[in-house]
Short mmCIF file of C-alpha atoms in Angstrom, two decimals:
data_model
loop_
_atom_site.label_atom_id
_atom_site.label_comp_id
_atom_site.label_asym_id
_atom_site.label_seq_id
_atom_site.Cartn_x
_atom_site.Cartn_y
_atom_site.Cartn_z
CA MET A 6 20.00 -5.10 194.81
CA TYR A 7 17.95 -6.98 192.25
CA PRO A 8 16.85 -10.30 193.80
CA ALA A 9 14.52 -11.72 191.11
CA ILE A 10 17.01 -14.08 189.44
CA HIS A 11 18.11 -15.64 192.73
CA ALA A 12 14.54 -15.71 194.05
CA GLN A 13 13.83 -18.15 191.23
CA LYS A 14 17.07 -20.16 191.53
CA ASN A 15 17.44 -20.29 195.32
CA PRO A 16 14.27 -18.87 196.89
CA ASP A 17 15.04 -20.09 200.42
CA ARG A 18 18.65 -18.91 200.51
CA PRO A 19 19.14 -16.04 202.98
CA ALA A 20 19.65 -12.79 201.10
CA TYR A 21 20.64 -11.05 204.34
CA ILE A 22 20.73 -11.67 208.07
CA MET A 23 20.68 -9.04 210.80
CA ALA A 24 23.71 -9.70 212.99
CA GLY A 25 22.17 -8.67 216.29
CA SER A 26 18.74 -10.30 216.10
CA GLY A 27 19.48 -13.06 213.60
CA ALA A 28 16.38 -12.00 211.62
CA THR A 29 16.71 -13.59 208.18
CA THR A 30 15.21 -12.46 204.87
CA THR A 31 15.28 -15.00 202.04
CA TYR A 32 15.53 -14.17 198.36
CA ARG A 33 11.85 -15.12 197.94
CA GLU A 34 10.87 -12.68 200.69
CA LEU A 35 13.13 -9.90 199.43
CA ASP A 36 11.76 -10.25 195.92
CA ALA A 37 8.12 -10.16 197.03
CA ARG A 38 8.52 -7.31 199.53
CA SER A 39 10.51 -5.11 197.14
CA ASN A 40 7.96 -5.76 194.38
CA ARG A 41 5.08 -4.62 196.59
CA LEU A 42 6.95 -1.46 197.52
CA ALA A 43 7.75 -0.81 193.86
CA HIS A 44 4.00 -0.97 193.12
CA LEU A 45 3.33 1.45 195.98
CA LEU A 46 5.92 3.93 194.72
CA ARG A 47 4.42 3.82 191.23
CA SER A 48 0.94 4.35 192.68
CA THR A 49 2.22 7.44 194.48
CA GLY A 50 3.12 8.90 191.09
CA LEU A 51 6.86 8.23 191.03
CA LYS A 52 8.06 7.55 187.50
CA GLN A 53 11.49 6.67 186.11
CA ARG A 54 14.28 8.95 187.43
CA ASP A 55 12.13 10.44 190.20
CA HIS A 56 13.44 10.50 193.75
CA TYR A 57 12.65 9.16 197.21
CA ALA A 58 14.60 9.29 200.50
CA VAL A 59 15.51 6.77 203.20
CA PHE A 60 16.28 7.88 206.77
CA MET A 61 16.89 4.84 208.94
CA GLU A 62 19.46 3.02 211.02
CA ASN A 63 20.61 -0.40 209.81
CA ASN A 64 17.55 -2.63 210.13
CA SER A 65 15.81 -5.54 208.43
CA HIS A 66 13.82 -3.24 206.09
CA TYR A 67 16.76 -1.29 204.65
CA ILE A 68 17.64 -3.69 201.82
CA VAL A 69 13.98 -4.04 200.81
CA VAL A 70 13.57 -0.28 200.61
CA ASN A 71 16.65 0.05 198.38
CA ALA A 72 15.79 -2.95 196.20
CA ALA A 73 12.42 -1.44 195.34
CA GLY A 74 14.05 1.61 193.83
CA GLU A 75 16.51 -0.46 191.83
CA ARG A 76 13.69 -2.32 190.11
CA CYS A 77 11.51 0.66 189.22
CA GLY A 78 14.03 3.13 187.81
CA LEU A 79 14.19 5.56 190.72
CA TYR A 80 16.95 7.52 192.37
CA TYR A 81 16.92 6.71 196.08
CA THR A 82 18.79 8.84 198.60
CA CYS A 83 20.00 7.10 201.73
CA ILE A 84 20.53 9.76 204.39
CA ASN A 85 22.95 9.78 207.33
CA SER A 86 20.82 8.52 210.21
CA PHE A 87 22.59 10.81 212.71
CA LEU A 88 21.48 14.09 211.13
CA THR A 89 19.31 16.66 212.86
CA ALA A 90 15.82 17.50 211.63
CA GLN A 91 17.02 20.59 209.75
CA GLU A 92 19.88 18.69 208.11
CA LEU A 93 17.51 15.90 207.13
CA ALA A 94 14.96 18.35 205.73
CA TYR A 95 17.62 20.04 203.60
CA ILE A 96 18.56 16.77 201.87
CA VAL A 97 14.97 15.55 201.46
CA ASP A 98 13.94 18.85 199.90
CA ASN A 99 17.12 19.37 197.88
CA SER A 100 16.87 15.87 196.40
CA ASP A 101 13.31 16.50 195.19
CA SER A 102 12.23 13.40 197.10
CA MET A 103 8.51 12.66 196.89
CA VAL A 104 8.49 9.86 199.48
CA LEU A 105 10.34 9.61 202.79
CA ILE A 106 10.82 6.22 204.48
CA THR A 107 11.90 6.18 208.11
CA SER A 108 11.84 3.98 211.23
CA ARG A 109 10.57 4.03 214.79
CA ALA A 110 14.06 4.94 216.04
CA LYS A 111 14.22 7.98 213.74
CA ARG A 112 10.55 8.96 213.80
CA ASP A 113 10.86 12.00 216.08
CA VAL A 114 13.62 13.59 213.98
CA ALA A 115 11.78 12.76 210.75
CA ALA A 116 8.53 14.20 212.11
CA GLN A 117 10.24 17.53 212.87
CA ALA A 118 11.59 17.63 209.31
CA LEU A 119 8.25 17.06 207.56
CA ALA A 120 7.10 20.67 207.80
CA LEU A 121 10.20 21.73 205.87
CA CYS A 122 9.66 19.22 203.04
CA PRO A 123 6.76 20.53 200.91
CA LYS A 124 7.53 18.22 197.96
CA LEU A 125 6.75 15.05 199.93
CA ARG A 126 3.65 13.14 198.85
CA LEU A 127 3.94 10.25 201.33
CA SER A 128 5.82 9.51 204.55
CA LEU A 129 6.27 5.84 205.47
CA ILE A 130 7.48 4.17 208.64
CA VAL A 131 8.76 0.59 208.58
CA ASP A 132 8.32 -0.70 212.12
CA ALA A 133 5.67 1.37 213.88
CA PRO A 134 1.89 1.86 213.57
CA SER A 135 0.45 4.48 211.25
CA ASP A 136 -0.33 7.86 212.77
CA ALA A 137 -1.22 11.33 211.59
CA ARG A 138 2.24 11.86 210.08
CA PHE A 139 3.40 8.42 208.92
CA THR A 140 1.84 5.42 207.20
CA ASN A 141 3.07 1.96 208.13
CA LEU A 142 4.98 0.60 205.13
CA ASP A 143 3.72 -3.00 205.39
CA GLU A 144 0.12 -1.86 205.67
CA ALA A 145 0.52 0.42 202.67
CA CYS A 146 2.13 -2.36 200.62
CA ALA A 147 -0.46 -5.00 201.57
CA ALA A 148 -2.84 -3.73 198.91
CA PHE A 149 -0.40 -4.65 196.15
CA ALA A 150 0.54 -7.99 194.59
CA SER A 151 4.03 -9.47 194.69
CA PRO A 152 4.73 -9.91 190.93
CA PRO A 153 6.95 -7.21 189.36
CA ILE A 154 5.61 -3.91 188.07
CA ALA A 155 4.97 -3.87 184.31
CA ASP A 156 7.66 -1.30 183.51
CA GLU A 157 10.66 -2.54 185.52
CA CYS A 158 13.85 -0.56 184.85
CA LEU A 159 17.16 0.03 186.60
CA GLY A 160 17.32 2.44 189.52
CA THR A 161 20.37 3.64 191.44
CA PRO A 162 21.32 5.57 194.60
CA MET A 163 21.80 9.33 194.55
CA LEU A 164 23.86 9.78 197.67
CA TYR A 165 25.05 12.96 199.33
CA SER A 166 28.57 13.94 200.28
CA SER A 167 29.22 13.95 204.02
CA GLY A 168 29.20 17.74 204.14
CA THR A 169 32.49 18.05 206.05
CA THR A 170 33.33 21.30 204.24
CA GLY A 171 29.88 22.79 203.68
CA ARG A 172 26.34 21.80 202.77
CA PRO A 173 26.16 18.18 201.55
CA LYS A 174 25.86 17.73 197.80
CA GLY A 175 23.80 15.14 195.93
CA VAL A 176 25.91 13.16 193.47
CA LEU A 177 23.79 12.53 190.38
CA ARG A 178 24.92 10.02 187.78
CA PRO A 179 23.20 9.33 184.46
CA LEU A 180 20.70 6.50 184.74
CA PRO A 181 20.43 4.45 181.53
CA ASP A 182 17.28 2.72 180.31
CA ASN A 183 18.54 -0.69 181.45
CA PRO A 184 16.40 -3.52 182.75
CA PRO A 185 17.09 -3.96 186.48
CA HIS A 186 19.15 -7.12 186.03
CA GLU A 187 21.72 -5.13 184.00
CA PRO A 188 23.61 -3.02 186.57
CA LEU A 189 25.85 -0.03 185.88
CA PRO A 190 29.23 -1.03 184.36
CA LEU A 191 31.10 -0.35 187.62
CA PHE A 192 29.50 -3.44 189.19
CA HIS A 193 31.06 -5.74 186.61
CA PHE A 194 34.46 -4.18 187.30
CA LEU A 195 34.16 -4.60 191.09
CA ASN A 196 32.93 -8.18 190.74
CA LYS A 197 36.13 -9.14 188.97
CA LEU A 198 38.41 -7.06 191.19
CA TRP A 199 37.18 -8.47 194.51
CA LEU A 200 36.15 -11.97 193.47
CA TYR A 201 32.47 -11.59 194.30
CA ARG A 202 30.52 -14.72 193.40
CA GLU A 203 27.35 -16.67 194.00
CA GLY A 204 27.23 -18.20 197.48
CA MET A 205 29.63 -15.66 199.02
CA VAL A 206 29.01 -14.46 202.59
CA TYR A 207 29.59 -10.74 203.06
CA LEU A 208 29.90 -9.12 206.50
CA SER A 209 28.83 -5.46 206.51
CA PRO A 210 29.92 -3.59 209.67
CA ALA A 211 29.07 -0.07 208.46
CA PRO A 212 25.93 2.06 208.05
CA LEU A 213 24.03 1.33 204.84
CA TYR A 214 23.41 4.99 204.10
CA HIS A 215 27.04 5.31 203.00
CA SER A 216 28.06 4.59 199.43
CA ALA A 217 30.71 1.89 200.00
CA PRO A 218 28.73 -0.50 202.26
CA GLN A 219 25.55 0.17 200.30
CA ALA A 220 27.29 -0.78 197.04
CA ALA A 221 28.99 -3.81 198.59
CA VAL A 222 25.74 -5.26 199.94
CA SER A 223 24.02 -4.53 196.63
CA LEU A 224 26.78 -6.40 194.78
CA CYS A 225 26.51 -9.33 197.18
CA VAL A 226 22.76 -9.62 196.58
CA ARG A 227 23.16 -9.32 192.82
CA ASN A 228 25.60 -12.26 193.00
CA GLY A 229 23.25 -14.41 195.06
CA GLY A 230 25.35 -14.23 198.21
CA THR A 231 24.28 -13.72 201.82
CA ALA A 232 24.96 -10.39 203.55
CA ILE A 233 25.37 -10.23 207.33
CA ILE A 234 24.32 -6.73 208.40
CA MET A 235 25.69 -5.40 211.70
CA GLU A 236 23.39 -2.91 213.39
CA HIS A 237 26.52 -1.21 214.72
CA PHE A 238 30.20 -2.09 214.82
CA ASP A 239 31.63 -3.90 217.81
CA PRO A 240 35.14 -5.34 217.25
CA GLU A 241 34.77 -8.63 219.12
CA HIS A 242 31.29 -9.25 217.74
CA TYR A 243 32.70 -8.66 214.26
CA LEU A 244 35.24 -11.47 214.76
CA ALA A 245 32.60 -13.75 216.21
CA LEU A 246 30.38 -13.20 213.17
CA ILE A 247 33.17 -14.21 210.78
CA GLU A 248 33.49 -17.50 212.65
CA LYS A 249 29.73 -18.07 213.02
CA TYR A 250 28.74 -17.47 209.40
CA ARG A 251 32.02 -18.50 207.71
CA VAL A 252 32.29 -15.04 206.18
CA THR A 253 34.24 -14.85 202.91
CA HIS A 254 34.21 -11.09 202.18
CA SER A 255 34.05 -7.89 204.20
CA GLN A 256 34.76 -4.18 203.90
CA LEU A 257 36.00 -2.00 206.74
CA VAL A 258 37.48 1.42 207.44
CA PRO A 259 40.83 2.05 209.18
CA THR A 260 39.14 3.06 212.43
CA MET A 261 37.70 -0.47 212.60
CA PHE A 262 41.15 -1.96 211.98
CA ASN A 263 42.48 0.10 214.86
CA ARG A 264 39.74 -1.06 217.23
CA LEU A 265 40.23 -4.69 216.23
CA LEU A 266 43.97 -4.43 216.85
CA LYS A 267 43.43 -2.90 220.29
CA LEU A 268 41.45 -5.89 221.49
CA PRO A 269 43.48 -8.01 223.92
CA ALA A 270 45.58 -10.60 222.08
CA GLU A 271 43.67 -13.49 223.64
CA VAL A 272 40.39 -12.06 222.28
CA ARG A 273 41.80 -11.54 218.79
CA MET A 274 43.11 -15.09 218.66
CA ARG A 275 39.91 -16.64 220.04
CA TYR A 276 38.02 -16.73 216.74
CA ASP A 277 38.47 -18.79 213.58
CA LEU A 278 38.89 -16.34 210.69
CA SER A 279 40.10 -18.90 208.15
CA SER A 280 37.01 -18.50 205.92
CA LEU A 281 37.83 -14.84 205.18
CA GLN A 282 39.17 -14.49 201.63
CA VAL A 283 38.88 -10.78 200.81
CA ALA A 284 39.02 -7.88 203.27
CA ILE A 285 38.56 -4.50 201.59
CA HIS A 286 39.17 -1.12 203.14
CA ALA A 287 38.69 2.49 202.07
CA ALA A 288 36.88 5.72 203.14
CA ALA A 289 39.88 7.12 205.03
CA PRO A 290 43.65 6.75 204.77
CA CYS A 291 45.09 3.86 206.77
CA PRO A 292 48.21 4.40 208.90
CA ILE A 293 51.06 2.26 207.63
CA GLN A 294 51.69 0.57 210.99
CA ILE A 295 48.04 -0.41 211.36
CA LYS A 296 47.75 -1.88 207.88
CA GLN A 297 51.01 -3.80 208.31
CA ARG A 298 49.68 -5.34 211.51
CA MET A 299 46.41 -6.31 209.80
CA ILE A 300 48.28 -8.08 207.00
CA ASP A 301 50.49 -9.82 209.57
CA TRP A 302 47.34 -11.02 211.35
CA TRP A 303 44.98 -11.84 208.45
CA GLY A 304 47.48 -12.61 205.73
CA PRO A 305 47.70 -11.06 202.23
CA ILE A 306 43.93 -10.82 201.76
CA VAL A 307 43.68 -7.07 202.47
CA HIS A 308 42.66 -4.96 199.46
CA GLU A 309 42.59 -1.17 199.44
CA TYR A 310 40.94 1.28 197.10
CA TYR A 311 40.54 5.01 196.78
CA GLY A 312 37.56 6.67 195.20
CA ALA A 313 34.78 9.11 195.97
CA THR A 314 31.01 9.07 195.90
CA GLU A 315 31.37 11.27 192.83
CA GLY A 316 33.07 8.42 190.95
CA LEU A 317 35.83 10.67 189.59
CA GLY A 318 38.33 7.86 189.42
CA PHE A 319 39.39 4.70 191.16
CA THR A 320 42.72 3.33 192.41
CA ALA A 321 43.31 -0.05 194.01
CA CYS A 322 46.03 -2.33 195.32
CA ASP A 323 46.21 -5.78 196.86
CA SER A 324 48.40 -6.72 199.83
CA HIS A 325 51.40 -7.67 197.72
CA GLU A 326 51.37 -4.35 195.84
CA TRP A 327 50.95 -2.43 199.08
CA LEU A 328 53.84 -4.24 200.77
CA ALA A 329 56.05 -3.21 197.84
CA HIS A 330 54.74 0.40 198.05
CA ARG A 331 53.89 0.89 201.72
CA GLY A 332 51.37 3.66 202.24
CA THR A 333 49.95 3.69 198.71
CA VAL A 334 46.25 3.67 197.92
CA GLY A 335 46.98 1.89 194.66
CA LYS A 336 47.32 2.38 190.93
CA VAL A 337 44.71 4.01 188.75
CA MET A 338 42.18 1.54 187.39
CA LEU A 339 39.40 3.92 186.31
CA GLY A 340 39.79 7.51 185.14
CA GLU A 341 42.93 9.45 184.22
CA LEU A 342 44.91 10.79 187.19
CA HIS A 343 46.63 14.19 187.33
CA ILE A 344 48.51 15.71 190.30
CA LEU A 345 48.44 19.49 189.92
CA ASP A 346 49.87 22.43 191.88
CA GLU A 347 47.96 25.59 192.79
CA GLN A 348 48.55 27.00 189.30
CA MET A 349 47.09 23.82 187.76
CA ARG A 350 50.53 22.74 186.53
CA PRO A 351 51.65 19.09 186.78
CA ALA A 352 53.52 18.38 190.02
CA ALA A 353 56.83 16.53 189.87
CA LYS A 354 56.90 12.82 190.78
CA GLY A 355 56.86 12.51 194.56
CA VAL A 356 55.68 16.10 195.12
CA PRO A 357 52.20 16.54 196.65
CA GLY A 358 49.52 18.33 194.72
CA GLU A 359 45.76 18.29 194.36
CA VAL A 360 44.34 15.04 192.97
CA TRP A 361 42.38 15.55 189.75
CA PHE A 362 40.80 13.01 187.42
CA LYS A 363 39.54 13.05 183.90
CA THR A 364 36.49 11.35 185.24
CA ALA A 365 35.72 7.67 184.88
CA THR A 366 31.97 8.27 185.06
CA PRO A 367 30.07 11.51 184.44
CA PHE A 368 28.39 13.18 187.42
CA GLU A 369 26.95 16.46 188.56
CA TYR A 370 25.90 17.87 191.91
CA PHE A 371 22.12 17.73 191.89
CA ASN A 372 20.42 21.11 191.54
CA ASP A 373 23.77 22.84 192.11
CA PRO A 374 25.48 23.91 188.88
CA GLN A 375 27.73 26.36 190.75
CA ARG A 376 29.32 23.69 192.94
CA THR A 377 29.50 21.32 189.99
CA ALA A 378 31.52 23.98 188.15
CA GLN A 379 33.73 24.61 191.20
CA SER A 380 34.72 20.93 191.29
CA ARG A 381 35.96 21.04 187.70
CA SER A 382 38.90 22.50 185.87
CA ALA A 383 38.47 25.62 183.75
CA ASP A 384 38.00 23.55 180.60
CA ALA A 385 35.64 21.16 182.49
CA SER A 386 37.77 18.17 181.45
CA MET A 387 38.83 17.24 185.02
CA ALA A 388 37.26 17.15 188.47
CA THR A 389 38.47 16.98 192.08
CA VAL A 390 37.09 16.52 195.59
CA GLY A 391 40.03 18.35 197.17
CA ASP A 392 42.30 15.47 198.14
CA VAL A 393 46.05 16.00 198.10
CA GLY A 394 48.60 13.37 197.14
CA TYR A 395 51.53 12.37 194.98
CA VAL A 396 52.53 9.58 192.58
CA ASP A 397 55.74 7.54 192.82
CA ASP A 398 57.94 6.37 189.95
CA ASP A 399 55.87 3.20 189.56
CA GLY A 400 52.59 5.06 189.21
CA PHE A 401 51.23 4.35 192.70
CA LEU A 402 49.19 7.10 194.36
CA TYR A 403 49.79 8.24 197.96
CA LEU A 404 47.38 10.58 199.76
CA THR A 405 48.60 13.22 202.18
CA ASP A 406 45.38 15.02 203.21
CA ARG A 407 42.42 17.09 202.13
CA SER A 408 43.43 20.49 200.78
CA THR A 409 40.87 22.12 203.09
CA PHE A 410 42.77 20.91 206.19
CA MET A 411 46.29 21.74 205.09
CA ILE A 412 48.12 23.85 207.69
CA ILE A 413 50.42 26.71 206.64
CA SER A 414 52.75 27.47 209.54
CA GLY A 415 55.50 30.01 208.92
CA GLY A 416 55.02 29.53 205.19
CA VAL A 417 55.45 25.76 205.37
CA ASN A 418 52.67 23.43 204.16
CA ILE A 419 51.82 20.74 206.74
CA TYR A 420 49.39 17.89 206.06
CA PRO A 421 47.92 16.83 209.43
CA GLN A 422 46.92 13.34 208.32
CA GLU A 423 50.51 12.17 208.86
CA CYS A 424 50.38 13.17 212.52
CA GLU A 425 46.88 11.70 212.97
CA ASN A 426 48.06 8.40 211.52
CA LEU A 427 50.92 8.32 214.00
CA LEU A 428 48.91 9.28 217.08
CA VAL A 429 46.35 6.49 216.66
CA THR A 430 49.15 3.92 216.88
CA HIS A 431 49.91 4.99 220.48
CA ALA A 432 48.60 2.42 222.94
CA LYS A 433 46.70 5.04 224.97
CA VAL A 434 44.98 6.73 221.99
CA ALA A 435 41.64 5.62 220.54
CA ASP A 436 41.38 8.39 217.93
CA ALA A 437 42.92 11.74 217.06
CA ALA A 438 42.18 14.89 215.09
CA VAL A 439 44.97 17.24 214.02
CA PHE A 440 44.44 20.66 212.45
CA GLY A 441 45.73 24.22 212.42
CA VAL A 442 44.83 26.85 215.01
CA PRO A 443 45.74 30.57 214.99
CA ASN A 444 49.29 31.57 215.88
CA GLU A 445 50.14 35.28 215.93
CA ASP A 446 53.68 34.77 214.72
CA LEU A 447 53.41 31.77 212.37
CA GLY A 448 49.84 32.21 211.14
CA GLU A 449 48.91 28.70 212.26
CA GLU A 450 50.26 26.05 214.57
CA VAL A 451 49.53 22.35 214.87
CA LYS A 452 46.89 21.26 217.39
CA ALA A 453 45.78 17.73 218.34
CA ILE A 454 42.50 16.66 219.93
CA VAL A 455 42.74 13.12 221.28
CA GLN A 456 40.18 10.55 222.39
CA LEU A 457 41.79 8.17 224.87
CA MET A 458 41.34 4.45 225.30
CA PRO A 459 38.97 3.38 228.11
CA GLY A 460 40.51 3.71 231.54
CA ILE A 461 43.26 6.17 230.50
CA GLU A 462 43.23 9.46 232.41
CA PRO A 463 44.09 12.72 230.59
CA GLY A 464 46.48 15.28 232.03
CA PRO A 465 49.59 17.39 231.41
CA ALA A 466 51.93 14.41 231.74
CA LEU A 467 50.07 12.50 229.03
CA GLU A 468 50.00 15.59 226.82
CA ALA A 469 53.79 15.82 227.10
CA GLU A 470 54.12 12.09 226.43
CA LEU A 471 52.10 12.31 223.21
CA ILE A 472 53.97 15.37 221.95
CA ALA A 473 57.28 13.61 222.63
CA PHE A 474 55.99 10.49 220.86
CA CYS A 475 55.20 12.56 217.77
CA GLN A 476 58.57 14.32 217.85
CA GLU A 477 60.32 10.96 218.05
CA HIS A 478 58.84 9.93 214.70
CA LEU A 479 58.12 13.17 212.80
CA ALA A 480 59.84 16.46 212.06
CA LYS A 481 59.11 18.87 214.89
CA LEU A 482 57.22 21.30 212.63
CA LYS A 483 54.66 18.55 211.87
CA CYS A 484 54.03 17.80 215.54
CA PRO A 485 51.34 19.32 217.78
CA LYS A 486 52.33 22.24 219.97
CA SER A 487 49.49 21.28 222.29
CA VAL A 488 47.14 18.36 222.89
CA GLU A 489 43.64 18.48 224.32
CA PHE A 490 41.45 15.54 225.26
CA ASP A 491 37.83 14.89 224.31
CA ALA A 492 35.66 12.03 225.57
CA ALA A 493 34.58 11.26 221.99
CA LEU A 494 35.59 12.79 218.67
CA PRO A 495 32.91 13.61 216.09
CA LEU A 496 33.52 10.54 213.97
CA LEU A 497 31.03 9.68 211.26
CA PRO A 498 29.99 6.01 211.35
CA THR A 499 31.61 5.70 207.91
CA GLY A 500 35.01 6.18 209.55
CA LYS A 501 35.54 9.76 208.46
CA LEU A 502 36.48 12.31 211.09
CA TYR A 503 34.31 15.42 211.15
CA LYS A 504 37.10 17.91 211.87
CA LYS A 505 35.50 21.14 210.75
CA GLY A 506 33.51 21.63 213.96
CA LEU A 507 36.58 20.95 216.10
CA ARG A 508 38.74 23.35 214.14
CA ASP A 509 36.11 26.09 214.14
CA ARG A 510 36.23 26.27 217.95
CA TYR A 511 39.65 27.88 217.71
CA TRP A 512 39.03 30.39 214.93
CA GLY A 513 36.44 32.38 216.88
CA GLY A 514 34.20 32.94 213.89
CA LYS A 515 37.05 34.40 211.83
CA ILE A 516 37.21 33.39 208.18
CA SER A 517 40.55 31.71 207.77
CA ARG A 518 42.08 30.60 204.48
CA ILE A 519 40.95 27.02 205.17
CA VAL A 520 37.28 27.61 205.88
#
C-alpha cells in the first residue's frame, strides 16, 4: 500500500471508497495521512522491523494505518476484529507490538486488553476523542508534516493464523532493505497472474485483517486502482456495487458464492455485471456444484488459488483449467509440492495424503521455534499446515480436508469436507459443519451441524431429509448419522468455519486423536 507514486501522477483519483458511506480517500490524502502516521510511529521509537498492531473493523482509516507501516519498514499485525480481550491481548503481546491502533467500535474490548500488554508504548483510536487510555490518531498526527520520513523503507504485514487448532501463530517473513516502492517478489507474480493494472476497480467484500483481502487491496493501491471496501458482506449490495462502480476485479470465498446463488433469480439478474473481468476465490474449498453455477452465471472469469498465510506454496487455475479438472485448486506455481502418507512416504497419484511444500518463501512462527519445527519435516526441507489432498495425472491438486478434522470410523478414513460441500448445495441449508463424534463401537461417527436458510423450520423430518440427500450422493459411511440445527455456525468472516468449538461439545473434555 505505497501511494506516493500515484499521489504524484493522479492525486485526485480515489484510492479507496467505503461502500456503505461512500466516504472517499484520494491518493493525495492517503499519501499525506500515511506519511504523518509514519512520522508518529518513528517518534514513538519504532525502528525498522519493529511491530505494531491494528484492531479494527473495516473503516476509512484501515488503509492509512497499513500504508504507514509499509513506508517505514515495520511489521504490522492486523488482528481479527471479533476476538475477545484476552485473545487480542495474547496477539498484541506475542507480536511484540509497541503501538495498538483501534476504533470506537472496538474500544471496550481493546481497553480490557491493555492491562495485559505491558510492551505497548502508545494506544491510538481512529474515530473517537482521546481519553485516559487512548489518544486520538488524527490529533496525535497533527503535529507532524506530510512529506515522507527521511529513512523510508519497505514494511509488510505479520499476520496470525486463525487459531482453529490452537493458539494463533504469527507468520514472520524476512523483510529486505527495499525502498517502499519495491514490493516483495510475490506482488509481481500476482500482478501478472490476475491482470492487475492501473485504473482497475477492485471490490473487497471481506475483512481487511485477513491476509488475502489485505494483500489484494494493497496490490490494487500499488497499481493505482480504486478499491471499494465493504464494511460487511451483503450479497445483493455486492452485486449493486459492481454495477455502480463498474468493478473490474474482486476476490471472494465460497460462502459468498453460496449466498449470491441463493438470492432469488430476479435479484441476481437485476444488476449489470459486465464490467467484471477477474473474480478470484480462495480461503476455503469450493463445492463443485457451486463453482459450476458461478461460471455458468459470470462466465469463465473465475480464478481459484490455494495457499496459506505461511506462503509455503501456491497453486492456481483459471476457469478453463478447472472445467477440465473439476474440483481442483490448480497446478503448482510457487514451491515444490509433495503428497506424503503418515510415514512421510510419497502417496500414489490420486491417493490422499498430507500436503507438503519445499517452501516458496521462507517463514517462521514468531517467537515460537517449537511450532515452527513442528510444521517442518525432519530435515527441515519441507513444511505443511495440515491440509490433505491428492494430485491427478496432469499435476492438478485436489484438497480433501484438514488432517486435524479427518474422521476414523471403524478404521476407515473419512474427510468431512466432501459432505459439507454437498450439504450447502441443498436449497434449505445456509451452511454446514461435519465432524466426528464418539461412537462406542466404531470409535467415531459422522455428525452434521446445519444452519438453515431464513424461514426454514428445523425438525426430525428435515433431519431425515438431509441424511437421505447425503446418502443419495455419497457412500453411506461418509454421511451423517445425525443432524442438529444451529441458528448460526461459528463462521469466521474470512469464510473459514471454526469447527473445533462445535466438535469439542461432543468429546466431553476427552483428548481424542484429533484434538
